[in-house]
Coordinates of C-alpha atoms in Angstrom, one line a residue:
Chain I
M1 CA 76.1 -6.6 -47.5
G2 CA 76.6 -3.0 -46.5
H3 CA 74.9 0.2 -47.4
H4 CA 77.7 2.1 -48.9
E5 CA 78.1 2.3 -52.7
S6 CA 80.6 0.0 -54.3
N7 CA 83.6 1.8 -55.8
Y8 CA 85.3 -1.3 -57.1
E9 CA 86.5 -1.0 -60.6
P10 CA 88.1 -4.1 -62.3
K11 CA 91.4 -3.1 -63.8
W12 CA 91.7 -5.9 -66.3
G13 CA 89.4 -7.4 -68.9
I14 CA 89.3 -10.8 -67.2
A15 CA 88.5 -9.2 -63.8
K16 CA 85.6 -7.3 -65.4
W17 CA 84.4 -10.5 -67.1
F18 CA 84.6 -12.3 -63.8
D19 CA 83.0 -9.5 -61.8
E20 CA 79.9 -9.5 -64.1
R21 CA 79.5 -13.2 -63.3
L22 CA 80.6 -13.7 -59.7
P23 CA 81.4 -10.4 -57.9
V24 CA 83.6 -12.0 -55.3
A25 CA 86.5 -9.5 -55.7
R26 CA 84.0 -6.7 -55.5
M27 CA 82.6 -8.1 -52.3
V28 CA 86.1 -8.4 -50.7
S29 CA 87.0 -4.9 -51.9
D30 CA 83.7 -3.4 -50.6
Q31 CA 83.5 -5.3 -47.3
F32 CA 87.1 -5.8 -46.2
I33 CA 89.3 -3.2 -48.0
V34 CA 87.4 0.1 -48.4
F35 CA 84.7 -0.7 -45.9
P36 CA 84.0 2.5 -44.0
T37 CA 84.9 2.0 -40.3
P38 CA 84.6 4.5 -37.5
R39 CA 87.9 6.3 -37.2
N40 CA 88.0 6.3 -33.4
L41 CA 87.9 2.5 -32.8
N42 CA 90.3 1.5 -30.0
Y43 CA 92.1 -1.7 -29.3
W44 CA 89.0 -3.3 -27.6
W45 CA 87.7 -3.5 -31.2
T46 CA 90.5 -5.8 -32.3
M47 CA 89.0 -9.0 -30.7
G48 CA 87.0 -9.9 -33.8
M49 CA 90.2 -10.5 -35.8
V50 CA 91.9 -12.2 -32.9
L51 CA 88.8 -14.6 -32.6
F52 CA 89.0 -15.2 -36.4
F53 CA 92.7 -16.2 -36.0
F54 CA 91.9 -18.6 -33.1
L55 CA 89.0 -20.1 -35.1
I56 CA 91.3 -20.9 -37.9
I57 CA 94.0 -22.3 -35.5
Q58 CA 91.3 -24.5 -33.9
L59 CA 90.0 -25.8 -37.3
I60 CA 93.4 -26.6 -38.7
T61 CA 94.8 -28.3 -35.6
G62 CA 91.5 -30.0 -35.0
I63 CA 91.4 -31.6 -38.4
I64 CA 94.9 -32.8 -38.0
L65 CA 94.3 -34.2 -34.5
A66 CA 91.3 -36.1 -35.9
M67 CA 93.7 -38.0 -38.2
H68 CA 95.4 -39.5 -35.1
Y69 CA 92.8 -39.7 -32.4
I70 CA 90.6 -42.8 -31.8
P71 CA 87.1 -42.2 -30.4
H72 CA 86.8 -45.4 -28.5
A73 CA 86.5 -45.7 -24.7
D74 CA 89.3 -48.3 -24.5
M75 CA 91.7 -46.4 -26.8
A76 CA 90.9 -42.7 -26.7
F77 CA 93.1 -42.0 -23.6
N78 CA 96.1 -43.9 -25.1
S79 CA 95.6 -42.3 -28.6
V80 CA 96.0 -38.9 -27.0
E81 CA 99.2 -40.0 -25.3
H82 CA 100.2 -41.5 -28.7
I83 CA 99.6 -38.0 -30.3
M84 CA 101.7 -36.4 -27.5
R85 CA 104.6 -38.9 -27.8
D86 CA 104.7 -40.6 -31.1
V87 CA 103.1 -38.5 -33.8
N88 CA 105.5 -36.1 -35.5
W89 CA 104.9 -32.7 -33.9
G90 CA 101.8 -34.1 -32.2
W91 CA 102.7 -32.5 -28.9
L92 CA 102.7 -29.1 -30.6
L93 CA 99.4 -29.6 -32.4
R94 CA 97.6 -30.9 -29.4
N95 CA 99.0 -28.1 -27.1
M96 CA 97.9 -25.6 -29.7
H97 CA 94.4 -27.0 -29.8
S98 CA 93.9 -27.3 -26.1
N99 CA 95.4 -23.9 -25.3
G100 CA 93.7 -22.4 -28.4
A101 CA 90.4 -23.2 -26.8
S102 CA 91.3 -21.2 -23.7
F103 CA 92.6 -18.2 -25.7
F104 CA 89.4 -18.4 -27.9
F105 CA 87.4 -17.8 -24.7
I106 CA 89.8 -15.1 -23.3
A107 CA 89.2 -13.2 -26.6
V108 CA 85.4 -13.8 -26.6
Y109 CA 85.0 -12.6 -23.1
I110 CA 86.8 -9.4 -23.8
H111 CA 84.7 -9.1 -27.0
I112 CA 81.5 -9.6 -25.1
L113 CA 82.4 -7.2 -22.3
R114 CA 83.5 -4.6 -24.9
G115 CA 80.0 -5.0 -26.4
I116 CA 78.3 -4.4 -23.1
Y117 CA 80.5 -1.4 -22.1
Y118 CA 80.1 0.5 -25.3
G119 CA 76.4 -0.5 -25.9
S120 CA 77.2 -2.5 -29.1
Y121 CA 74.0 -4.5 -28.5
K122 CA 71.7 -1.5 -28.9
A123 CA 69.7 -0.6 -31.9
P124 CA 70.3 -1.2 -34.7
R125 CA 72.6 -4.1 -33.6
E126 CA 70.2 -6.4 -31.7
I127 CA 70.4 -9.2 -34.3
L128 CA 74.2 -8.9 -34.4
W129 CA 74.2 -9.3 -30.7
L130 CA 71.9 -12.3 -30.7
V131 CA 73.9 -14.0 -33.4
G132 CA 76.9 -13.4 -31.2
V133 CA 75.2 -15.1 -28.3
V134 CA 74.4 -18.1 -30.5
I135 CA 78.1 -18.3 -31.5
Y136 CA 79.1 -18.1 -27.8
I137 CA 76.7 -21.0 -26.9
M138 CA 78.1 -23.0 -29.8
M139 CA 81.7 -22.3 -28.6
M140 CA 80.7 -23.6 -25.2
A141 CA 79.2 -26.8 -26.7
A142 CA 82.3 -27.4 -28.8
A143 CA 84.6 -26.8 -25.9
F144 CA 82.7 -29.0 -23.6
M145 CA 82.6 -31.9 -26.0
G146 CA 86.2 -31.4 -27.0
Y147 CA 87.2 -31.7 -23.3
V148 CA 85.5 -35.1 -23.1
L149 CA 87.5 -36.6 -25.9
P150 CA 90.8 -37.3 -24.1
W151 CA 88.7 -39.6 -21.8
G152 CA 90.6 -38.7 -18.6
Q153 CA 88.9 -38.6 -15.2
M154 CA 87.9 -34.9 -15.5
S155 CA 86.6 -35.5 -19.1
F156 CA 84.4 -38.4 -17.9
W157 CA 83.1 -36.8 -14.8
G158 CA 82.7 -33.4 -16.4
A159 CA 80.6 -35.1 -19.0
T160 CA 78.6 -36.9 -16.4
V161 CA 77.8 -33.8 -14.4
I162 CA 76.9 -31.7 -17.4
T163 CA 74.7 -34.3 -19.1
N164 CA 73.0 -35.0 -15.7
L165 CA 71.9 -31.3 -15.7
F166 CA 69.2 -32.4 -18.2
S167 CA 67.9 -35.0 -15.7
A168 CA 66.6 -32.1 -13.7
I169 CA 63.9 -31.6 -16.3
P170 CA 60.6 -32.9 -14.8
L171 CA 59.1 -36.2 -16.3
V172 CA 61.3 -36.5 -19.4
G173 CA 64.7 -35.8 -17.7
D174 CA 65.9 -39.4 -17.4
S175 CA 64.9 -40.2 -21.0
I176 CA 66.7 -37.2 -22.3
T177 CA 70.0 -38.1 -20.5
Q178 CA 69.8 -41.7 -21.8
F179 CA 69.2 -40.2 -25.3
L180 CA 72.3 -38.0 -24.9
W181 CA 74.4 -40.9 -23.6
G182 CA 73.1 -43.6 -25.9
A183 CA 73.5 -45.8 -22.9
Y184 CA 72.6 -45.9 -19.2
A185 CA 75.7 -43.9 -18.2
V186 CA 78.4 -41.9 -20.0
S187 CA 80.2 -44.6 -22.0
Q188 CA 81.4 -45.7 -25.4
P189 CA 78.4 -44.4 -27.4
T190 CA 78.6 -41.1 -25.6
L191 CA 82.3 -40.6 -26.5
N192 CA 81.7 -41.6 -30.1
R193 CA 78.8 -39.1 -30.7
F194 CA 80.6 -36.3 -28.8
Y195 CA 83.5 -36.8 -31.3
S196 CA 81.1 -36.5 -34.2
L197 CA 79.4 -33.5 -32.8
H198 CA 82.7 -31.9 -31.8
Y199 CA 83.5 -31.9 -35.5
L200 CA 80.0 -30.7 -36.5
V201 CA 79.6 -27.7 -34.2
P202 CA 82.7 -25.7 -35.5
M203 CA 81.3 -26.0 -39.1
L204 CA 78.0 -24.5 -37.9
L205 CA 80.1 -21.9 -36.0
V206 CA 81.8 -20.9 -39.2
A207 CA 78.4 -20.4 -40.8
F208 CA 77.2 -18.2 -37.9
V209 CA 80.5 -16.2 -38.0
F210 CA 79.5 -15.4 -41.6
I211 CA 76.1 -14.3 -40.5
H212 CA 77.7 -12.3 -37.6
V213 CA 80.0 -10.5 -40.0
W214 CA 77.1 -9.9 -42.4
A215 CA 74.9 -8.4 -39.7
L216 CA 77.9 -6.2 -38.7
H217 CA 78.4 -5.0 -42.2
V218 CA 74.8 -4.1 -42.7
V219 CA 74.8 -1.7 -39.7
G220 CA 78.5 -0.9 -39.4
S221 CA 80.7 -1.0 -36.3
N222 CA 79.8 0.7 -33.1
N223 CA 82.6 2.8 -31.6
P224 CA 83.9 4.1 -28.3
E225 CA 81.8 7.2 -28.4
G226 CA 78.6 5.2 -29.2
L227 CA 77.7 7.7 -31.8
S228 CA 76.4 6.8 -35.2
V229 CA 78.4 7.5 -38.3
K230 CA 77.1 10.8 -39.8
S231 CA 79.5 11.6 -42.6
S232 CA 82.4 10.1 -44.4
D233 CA 84.7 12.3 -42.2
D234 CA 83.7 9.9 -39.4
T235 CA 85.2 6.8 -41.1
L236 CA 88.4 5.4 -42.5
P237 CA 88.7 2.5 -44.9
F238 CA 89.1 -0.9 -43.1
H239 CA 92.3 -1.5 -44.9
P240 CA 95.0 -0.6 -44.0
Y241 CA 93.9 1.3 -40.9
F242 CA 92.1 -1.4 -39.0
T243 CA 93.7 -4.5 -40.6
M244 CA 97.0 -3.2 -39.2
K245 CA 95.5 -2.4 -35.8
D246 CA 93.9 -5.9 -35.7
M247 CA 97.1 -7.6 -36.8
Y248 CA 99.1 -5.8 -34.1
M249 CA 96.7 -7.1 -31.4
S250 CA 96.6 -10.6 -33.0
V251 CA 100.4 -10.8 -32.8
V252 CA 100.3 -9.7 -29.1
F253 CA 97.7 -12.5 -28.5
L254 CA 99.6 -15.1 -30.5
T255 CA 102.8 -14.2 -28.6
I256 CA 101.2 -14.9 -25.2
Y257 CA 99.5 -17.9 -26.6
A258 CA 102.8 -19.3 -27.9
F259 CA 104.2 -18.8 -24.4
F260 CA 101.5 -21.0 -23.0
V261 CA 101.7 -23.6 -25.7
F262 CA 105.5 -24.0 -25.3
Y263 CA 106.1 -23.4 -21.6
M264 CA 102.9 -23.7 -19.7
S265 CA 100.9 -26.1 -21.8
N266 CA 99.0 -27.8 -19.0
Y267 CA 98.5 -24.7 -16.9
M268 CA 94.9 -24.3 -17.8
G269 CA 94.2 -28.1 -17.7
H270 CA 93.6 -30.3 -14.7
P271 CA 96.0 -33.0 -13.3
D272 CA 93.1 -35.5 -12.9
N273 CA 92.8 -35.6 -16.7
F274 CA 96.1 -37.5 -16.8
I275 CA 94.2 -40.4 -15.1
R276 CA 92.2 -42.6 -17.5
A277 CA 88.4 -42.4 -17.1
N278 CA 87.1 -44.6 -14.4
P279 CA 83.3 -45.0 -14.1
V280 CA 83.3 -46.2 -10.5
V281 CA 85.6 -43.5 -9.0
T282 CA 84.7 -39.9 -8.9
P283 CA 87.6 -37.4 -8.4
A284 CA 87.5 -35.8 -5.0
H285 CA 86.8 -32.4 -6.6
I286 CA 85.3 -31.9 -10.0
V287 CA 85.9 -28.6 -11.7
P288 CA 85.1 -27.6 -15.3
E289 CA 87.5 -25.7 -17.6
W290 CA 88.1 -22.2 -16.3
Y291 CA 85.9 -20.5 -18.9
F292 CA 82.8 -22.3 -17.4
L293 CA 83.6 -21.6 -13.8
P294 CA 81.3 -18.6 -13.2
F295 CA 78.3 -20.6 -14.5
Y296 CA 79.3 -23.6 -12.5
A297 CA 79.4 -21.4 -9.4
V298 CA 75.8 -20.2 -10.2
L299 CA 74.7 -23.8 -10.6
R300 CA 76.1 -24.8 -7.2
A301 CA 74.8 -21.6 -5.5
I302 CA 71.2 -22.8 -5.7
P303 CA 70.4 -25.5 -3.2
D304 CA 67.8 -27.1 -5.5
K305 CA 68.7 -29.3 -8.5
L306 CA 66.2 -27.9 -11.0
G307 CA 66.6 -24.4 -9.7
G308 CA 70.3 -24.6 -10.1
V309 CA 70.1 -25.7 -13.7
I310 CA 67.5 -23.0 -14.5
A311 CA 69.7 -20.3 -12.9
M312 CA 72.8 -21.5 -14.8
F313 CA 71.1 -21.3 -18.2
G314 CA 69.3 -18.2 -17.1
A315 CA 72.6 -16.5 -16.4
I316 CA 73.4 -16.8 -20.1
M317 CA 70.0 -15.9 -21.3
V318 CA 69.8 -12.6 -19.5
V319 CA 72.9 -11.6 -21.5
A320 CA 71.0 -12.5 -24.7
V321 CA 68.1 -10.2 -23.9
L322 CA 70.3 -7.3 -22.9
P323 CA 69.1 -5.1 -25.9
W324 CA 65.6 -5.2 -24.5
L325 CA 66.6 -4.6 -20.8
D326 CA 68.7 -1.5 -21.6
R327 CA 66.7 0.9 -23.7
N328 CA 68.7 4.0 -22.8
P329 CA 69.5 5.8 -26.1
I330 CA 73.1 6.6 -25.0
R331 CA 75.2 3.6 -26.1
S332 CA 78.6 4.2 -24.7
L333 CA 79.2 4.0 -20.9
R334 CA 81.7 6.8 -21.3
Y335 CA 78.7 9.0 -21.0
R336 CA 76.8 7.0 -18.4
P337 CA 78.9 7.1 -15.1
K338 CA 76.3 5.3 -13.0
A339 CA 75.9 2.4 -15.4
R340 CA 79.6 2.4 -15.7
F341 CA 80.0 1.8 -12.0
F342 CA 77.6 -1.1 -12.0
F343 CA 79.2 -2.6 -15.1
W344 CA 82.6 -2.8 -13.5
L345 CA 81.0 -4.2 -10.4
F346 CA 79.5 -6.9 -12.6
V347 CA 82.9 -7.6 -14.1
I348 CA 84.4 -8.1 -10.6
V349 CA 81.4 -10.3 -9.6
A350 CA 81.8 -12.5 -12.7
M351 CA 85.5 -12.9 -11.9
L352 CA 84.8 -13.7 -8.3
L353 CA 82.2 -16.3 -9.4
G354 CA 84.9 -17.8 -11.5
F355 CA 87.1 -18.1 -8.5
L356 CA 84.4 -19.6 -6.4
G357 CA 83.5 -22.1 -9.1
A358 CA 86.9 -23.7 -8.6
K359 CA 86.5 -24.0 -4.9
P360 CA 84.6 -26.8 -3.1
A361 CA 80.9 -26.2 -2.4
E362 CA 81.2 -25.7 1.3
G363 CA 81.3 -23.1 4.0
W364 CA 81.6 -19.4 3.1
Y365 CA 82.2 -20.3 -0.5
V366 CA 78.6 -21.2 -0.9
T367 CA 77.3 -18.1 0.9
A368 CA 79.5 -15.9 -1.3
S369 CA 78.4 -17.7 -4.5
R370 CA 74.8 -17.0 -3.5
I371 CA 75.4 -13.3 -2.9
L372 CA 77.3 -12.9 -6.2
T373 CA 74.8 -15.0 -8.2
A374 CA 72.1 -12.6 -6.8
Y375 CA 74.1 -9.7 -8.1
W376 CA 74.4 -11.2 -11.5
F377 CA 70.6 -11.4 -11.9
I378 CA 69.9 -8.1 -10.1
Y379 CA 72.4 -6.4 -12.4
F380 CA 70.7 -7.5 -15.6
L381 CA 67.1 -7.6 -14.4
V382 CA 66.9 -4.6 -12.0
I383 CA 69.8 -2.3 -12.2
V384 CA 70.2 -2.2 -16.0
P385 CA 66.4 -1.6 -16.7
L386 CA 66.2 1.0 -13.9
L387 CA 69.2 3.0 -15.0
S388 CA 68.0 2.6 -18.6
K389 CA 65.0 4.8 -17.5
M390 CA 66.6 7.0 -14.9
E391 CA 70.1 7.9 -16.0
T392 CA 70.8 11.0 -18.0
T393 CA 74.3 11.9 -18.6
N394 CA 76.1 14.7 -16.8
R395 CA 78.9 14.9 -19.3
R396 CA 78.7 16.8 -22.5
M397 CA 78.6 14.4 -25.5
P398 CA 80.3 15.4 -28.7
G399 CA 78.1 16.0 -31.8
S400 CA 79.9 13.5 -33.9
I401 CA 82.7 11.0 -34.0
T402 CA 84.9 13.6 -35.8
D403 CA 84.1 16.2 -33.1
A404 CA 85.0 13.6 -30.5
V405 CA 88.3 12.8 -32.2
L406 CA 89.1 16.5 -32.6
G407 CA 88.0 17.4 -29.1
H408 CA 84.9 19.4 -29.8
H409 CA 82.1 18.8 -27.3
G410 CA 78.5 19.7 -27.9
K411 CA 75.4 19.4 -25.9
I412 CA 74.0 16.4 -24.1
S413 CA 70.7 16.3 -26.0
E414 CA 72.3 16.3 -29.4
G415 CA 74.3 13.2 -28.5
A416 CA 71.3 11.4 -27.1
Q417 CA 69.3 12.2 -30.2
T418 CA 72.1 11.0 -32.4
A419 CA 72.4 7.7 -30.5
S420 CA 68.7 7.0 -30.7
S421 CA 68.3 7.9 -34.4
G422 CA 70.3 5.0 -35.6
H423 CA 72.3 5.4 -38.8
Chain L
M1 CA 26.7 -13.4 -59.2
T2 CA 25.5 -15.7 -56.4
A3 CA 26.1 -18.7 -58.5
T4 CA 29.7 -17.7 -59.3
M5 CA 30.2 -17.0 -55.6
D6 CA 29.0 -20.5 -54.7
E7 CA 31.1 -22.1 -57.4
H8 CA 34.1 -20.1 -56.2
Q9 CA 33.6 -21.2 -52.6
E10 CA 33.0 -24.8 -53.6
G11 CA 36.3 -24.7 -55.5
S12 CA 38.2 -23.1 -52.7
T13 CA 36.8 -25.7 -50.2
R14 CA 38.0 -28.5 -52.4
R15 CA 41.3 -26.8 -52.9
N16 CA 41.7 -26.2 -49.1
F17 CA 40.9 -29.8 -48.4
L18 CA 43.6 -31.0 -50.9
Y19 CA 46.0 -28.5 -49.6
I20 CA 45.6 -29.4 -45.9
G21 CA 45.4 -33.1 -46.7
T22 CA 48.7 -33.0 -48.7
G23 CA 50.3 -30.9 -46.0
A24 CA 49.2 -33.3 -43.3
F25 CA 50.3 -36.4 -45.3
A26 CA 53.7 -34.8 -45.9
S27 CA 54.1 -33.9 -42.3
V28 CA 53.4 -37.4 -41.1
G29 CA 55.7 -38.7 -43.7
M30 CA 58.5 -36.3 -42.7
A31 CA 58.1 -37.3 -39.0
A32 CA 58.3 -40.9 -40.0
V33 CA 61.5 -40.3 -41.9
I34 CA 63.0 -38.1 -39.2
W35 CA 62.3 -40.6 -36.3
P36 CA 65.1 -43.1 -37.2
F37 CA 67.6 -40.3 -37.3
V38 CA 66.5 -39.3 -33.8
D39 CA 66.0 -42.7 -32.3
Q40 CA 69.4 -44.0 -33.3
M41 CA 70.8 -41.9 -30.4
N42 CA 68.9 -43.9 -27.8
P43 CA 70.6 -46.9 -26.1
D44 CA 71.1 -49.6 -28.7
A45 CA 70.6 -53.4 -28.6
S46 CA 74.2 -54.0 -27.3
Q47 CA 73.6 -51.6 -24.4
K48 CA 70.3 -53.2 -23.6
A49 CA 71.9 -56.6 -23.7
L50 CA 73.9 -55.7 -20.7
A51 CA 70.7 -55.2 -18.8
S52 CA 71.2 -57.9 -16.1
I53 CA 74.2 -59.4 -14.2
E54 CA 74.6 -62.0 -11.5
V55 CA 76.9 -61.3 -8.5
D56 CA 78.3 -63.7 -6.0
I57 CA 78.0 -62.0 -2.6
S58 CA 79.4 -64.8 -0.4
P59 CA 82.9 -63.2 0.0
V60 CA 81.4 -60.0 1.3
A61 CA 81.8 -60.0 5.1
V62 CA 79.7 -58.0 7.6
G63 CA 80.7 -54.3 7.4
Q64 CA 82.2 -54.7 3.9
A65 CA 80.9 -53.4 0.6
I66 CA 81.6 -54.1 -3.0
T67 CA 81.0 -52.1 -6.2
V68 CA 79.9 -53.9 -9.3
L69 CA 79.3 -52.4 -12.8
W70 CA 75.8 -52.7 -14.2
R71 CA 74.8 -51.0 -17.4
G72 CA 78.0 -48.9 -17.1
K73 CA 76.9 -47.7 -13.6
P74 CA 78.4 -48.6 -10.3
V75 CA 76.1 -50.7 -8.0
F76 CA 76.8 -50.6 -4.3
I77 CA 76.3 -53.9 -2.4
R78 CA 76.8 -53.5 1.3
H79 CA 76.7 -56.2 3.9
R80 CA 75.3 -54.1 6.8
G81 CA 76.0 -54.7 10.5
A82 CA 73.3 -54.7 13.2
S83 CA 74.1 -51.1 14.3
E84 CA 73.7 -49.8 10.7
I85 CA 70.4 -51.6 10.3
E86 CA 69.2 -50.3 13.6
E87 CA 70.3 -46.7 12.8
A88 CA 68.5 -46.9 9.5
G89 CA 65.4 -48.3 11.0
K90 CA 64.8 -45.7 13.8
V91 CA 64.8 -42.6 11.5
D92 CA 61.5 -40.7 11.5
V93 CA 60.5 -41.3 7.9
A94 CA 58.2 -38.3 7.8
S95 CA 61.1 -36.0 8.3
L96 CA 62.9 -37.2 5.2
R97 CA 63.2 -35.4 1.9
D98 CA 62.3 -38.6 0.0
P99 CA 60.3 -40.6 2.6
Q100 CA 61.1 -44.3 2.4
K101 CA 61.3 -46.9 5.2
D102 CA 64.5 -48.8 5.4
S103 CA 62.5 -52.0 4.9
E104 CA 61.1 -50.7 1.6
R105 CA 64.7 -50.3 0.3
T106 CA 66.0 -53.8 1.1
K107 CA 64.9 -57.4 0.5
K108 CA 67.0 -58.7 3.3
P109 CA 67.9 -56.1 5.9
E110 CA 71.6 -57.1 6.1
W111 CA 72.0 -56.6 2.3
L112 CA 71.7 -53.1 0.9
V113 CA 71.8 -52.9 -2.9
M114 CA 71.6 -49.6 -4.8
V115 CA 72.9 -47.7 -7.8
G116 CA 76.0 -45.8 -6.6
I117 CA 75.2 -42.6 -8.4
C118 CA 74.3 -39.5 -6.6
T119 CA 70.8 -38.4 -7.7
H120 CA 72.0 -34.8 -8.0
L121 CA 74.4 -34.7 -10.9
G122 CA 75.6 -38.3 -11.2
C123 CA 78.9 -38.5 -9.3
V124 CA 79.8 -41.6 -7.3
P125 CA 79.5 -41.0 -3.6
N126 CA 82.3 -42.0 -1.2
G127 CA 81.7 -44.4 1.6
Q128 CA 82.3 -47.9 0.1
K129 CA 85.8 -48.2 1.5
T130 CA 86.4 -48.2 5.3
G131 CA 88.7 -45.1 5.1
D132 CA 86.2 -43.0 3.1
V133 CA 84.4 -40.0 4.4
K134 CA 80.9 -41.2 5.0
G135 CA 79.2 -37.9 5.7
D136 CA 77.1 -36.7 8.6
Y137 CA 74.9 -39.7 8.6
N138 CA 77.5 -42.4 8.5
G139 CA 76.4 -43.7 5.0
W140 CA 77.7 -42.1 1.9
F141 CA 79.0 -38.6 1.0
C142 CA 79.1 -37.1 -2.5
P143 CA 82.2 -34.9 -2.8
C144 CA 81.0 -33.1 -5.9
H145 CA 78.2 -31.0 -4.4
G146 CA 78.0 -32.2 -0.9
S147 CA 75.1 -34.6 -0.6
H148 CA 74.9 -36.8 2.6
Y149 CA 73.2 -40.2 2.5
D150 CA 72.4 -42.3 5.6
T151 CA 73.1 -46.0 6.2
S152 CA 70.0 -46.8 4.1
G153 CA 71.3 -44.7 1.2
R154 CA 68.6 -42.0 1.8
I155 CA 69.3 -38.4 1.1
R156 CA 69.6 -36.4 4.4
K157 CA 71.4 -33.2 3.5
G158 CA 72.7 -31.5 0.4
P159 CA 71.3 -30.8 -3.1
A160 CA 70.3 -34.3 -4.2
P161 CA 66.5 -34.6 -4.7
R162 CA 66.1 -38.4 -4.2
N163 CA 67.5 -41.3 -2.3
L164 CA 70.0 -43.5 -4.0
D165 CA 68.1 -45.6 -6.5
V166 CA 67.4 -49.2 -5.7
P167 CA 67.7 -51.3 -8.9
D168 CA 65.5 -54.3 -9.7
Y169 CA 67.3 -57.2 -8.2
S170 CA 66.5 -60.6 -6.7
F171 CA 68.2 -63.3 -4.6
V172 CA 68.9 -66.2 -6.9
S173 CA 70.3 -68.1 -3.9
D174 CA 71.5 -67.0 -0.4
T175 CA 74.9 -66.1 -1.8
K176 CA 74.0 -64.8 -5.3
I177 CA 71.9 -61.9 -6.5
K178 CA 70.7 -61.0 -10.0
I179 CA 70.6 -57.3 -10.8
G180 CA 68.4 -56.0 -13.5

């Protein structure tokens, strides 16, 4: 990992002996203590650590919940109530797990938008970006299957609607849905396998987080200026400068999280999930968890079944190919006012889609969803590539990160060259 | 020189054959080993064993409907009145998204039997109970994404691609049907 030279020197004989055989302490020192990190990182760069905390919280609370939960269609709902009422501290552990999922997504959305705003997906960080998209998709799979496990009405019907998305595939659609269900409808075999897979996906996720961090440490962090690191003046060691910054934000996040866990534990849930799953009665109004709402709105905006499904998956895939849609050498939108305008418009559109995803599919809600869905795709497929070619900055870019920090501003062309030349 | 070339080519042909043959054999073997790990996900024997049920329909009066569970899915059995049958029969079939005559969807016109799952994304449409919202065509209405079905269970409006499915069923007697 990393291109900087190792300056780790074992102090004791045994450490030296160990280092020659398994240089794990050297790796920790090189990658997480002295690791050269751009000195101008702002708080938007702290989400990585926040996400790490929530991953750990989800793993620990999840393993404990698995000791008390029963993955059976007749018993799952009651076993969750058993956790909430009988198991010592069960209410706390379950509230931490269910709200932890929501906070995981809050942090990941900030993390992704930061990446788009500051051009963190651009060369040489394309693989880093793609691994991130894979992690995001895994998070969605884990969250979706986890939401099914309590076997309430919203669990059951959410599972039904989402698995039925695959029935839109021509010819093999019905076989695929039966394969996913292990039955002819969402039922016991479905619940049982979702439980198994809900346990598997986070393990894969941990592996991909390692790859994500590895890819990050090969190329180094991007920064708010979008400039590549030129000299050691541009960087500070990761510890203590950024560990402290990360810890500060983690504590802020955990404080808000604790407020939700203790005082608003069901705020982000749905009352219908307090009703046991009933395969013959669909709730009047099915909504997914809040973090899926923009994509759900895209699904419903398209009046055709297969078209809706393609649009929904496409809405995620356009984000994955962003490095190849935006080839402008200037990374940070600080120096791209036009792109910045359309970026914030995109953020507003994504939030409005989230709002519409929670509304019934009728009247002006549908019309609005269609317009906003169109913007989502036009933003990525037309506006971003066009601005990528056309936009040149009208602000003077600093020559280096150090210049930016100290307030020296150079010429535009220098900055553009710096950004395109990689590291 | 020519001889060695020939020898060399002969050798490489034989080697290529063994190489490709071994690879092909191993691939088929791998596929055969992987298949059980994949196929275990498909509906198992206990699920298939639930494949048919018998339902007594004698208590269902004209204008009433019942919902029974078949293979984990709701099946609507509706005892239709004359006006519903007439309404379903006079529709211009060519104008439908999934063209089907009412007579193709029933064995006896007064009994409509179909899987009560919206062909869009699998919700159960409303319309079985007298107080339910039945949609613009007086049949069934799916609240999830707004599909309207008529008194023959045909899709008339909304995102669903197909009419409500009619399962395999038969009349065992005048008052009993076998589904599946």
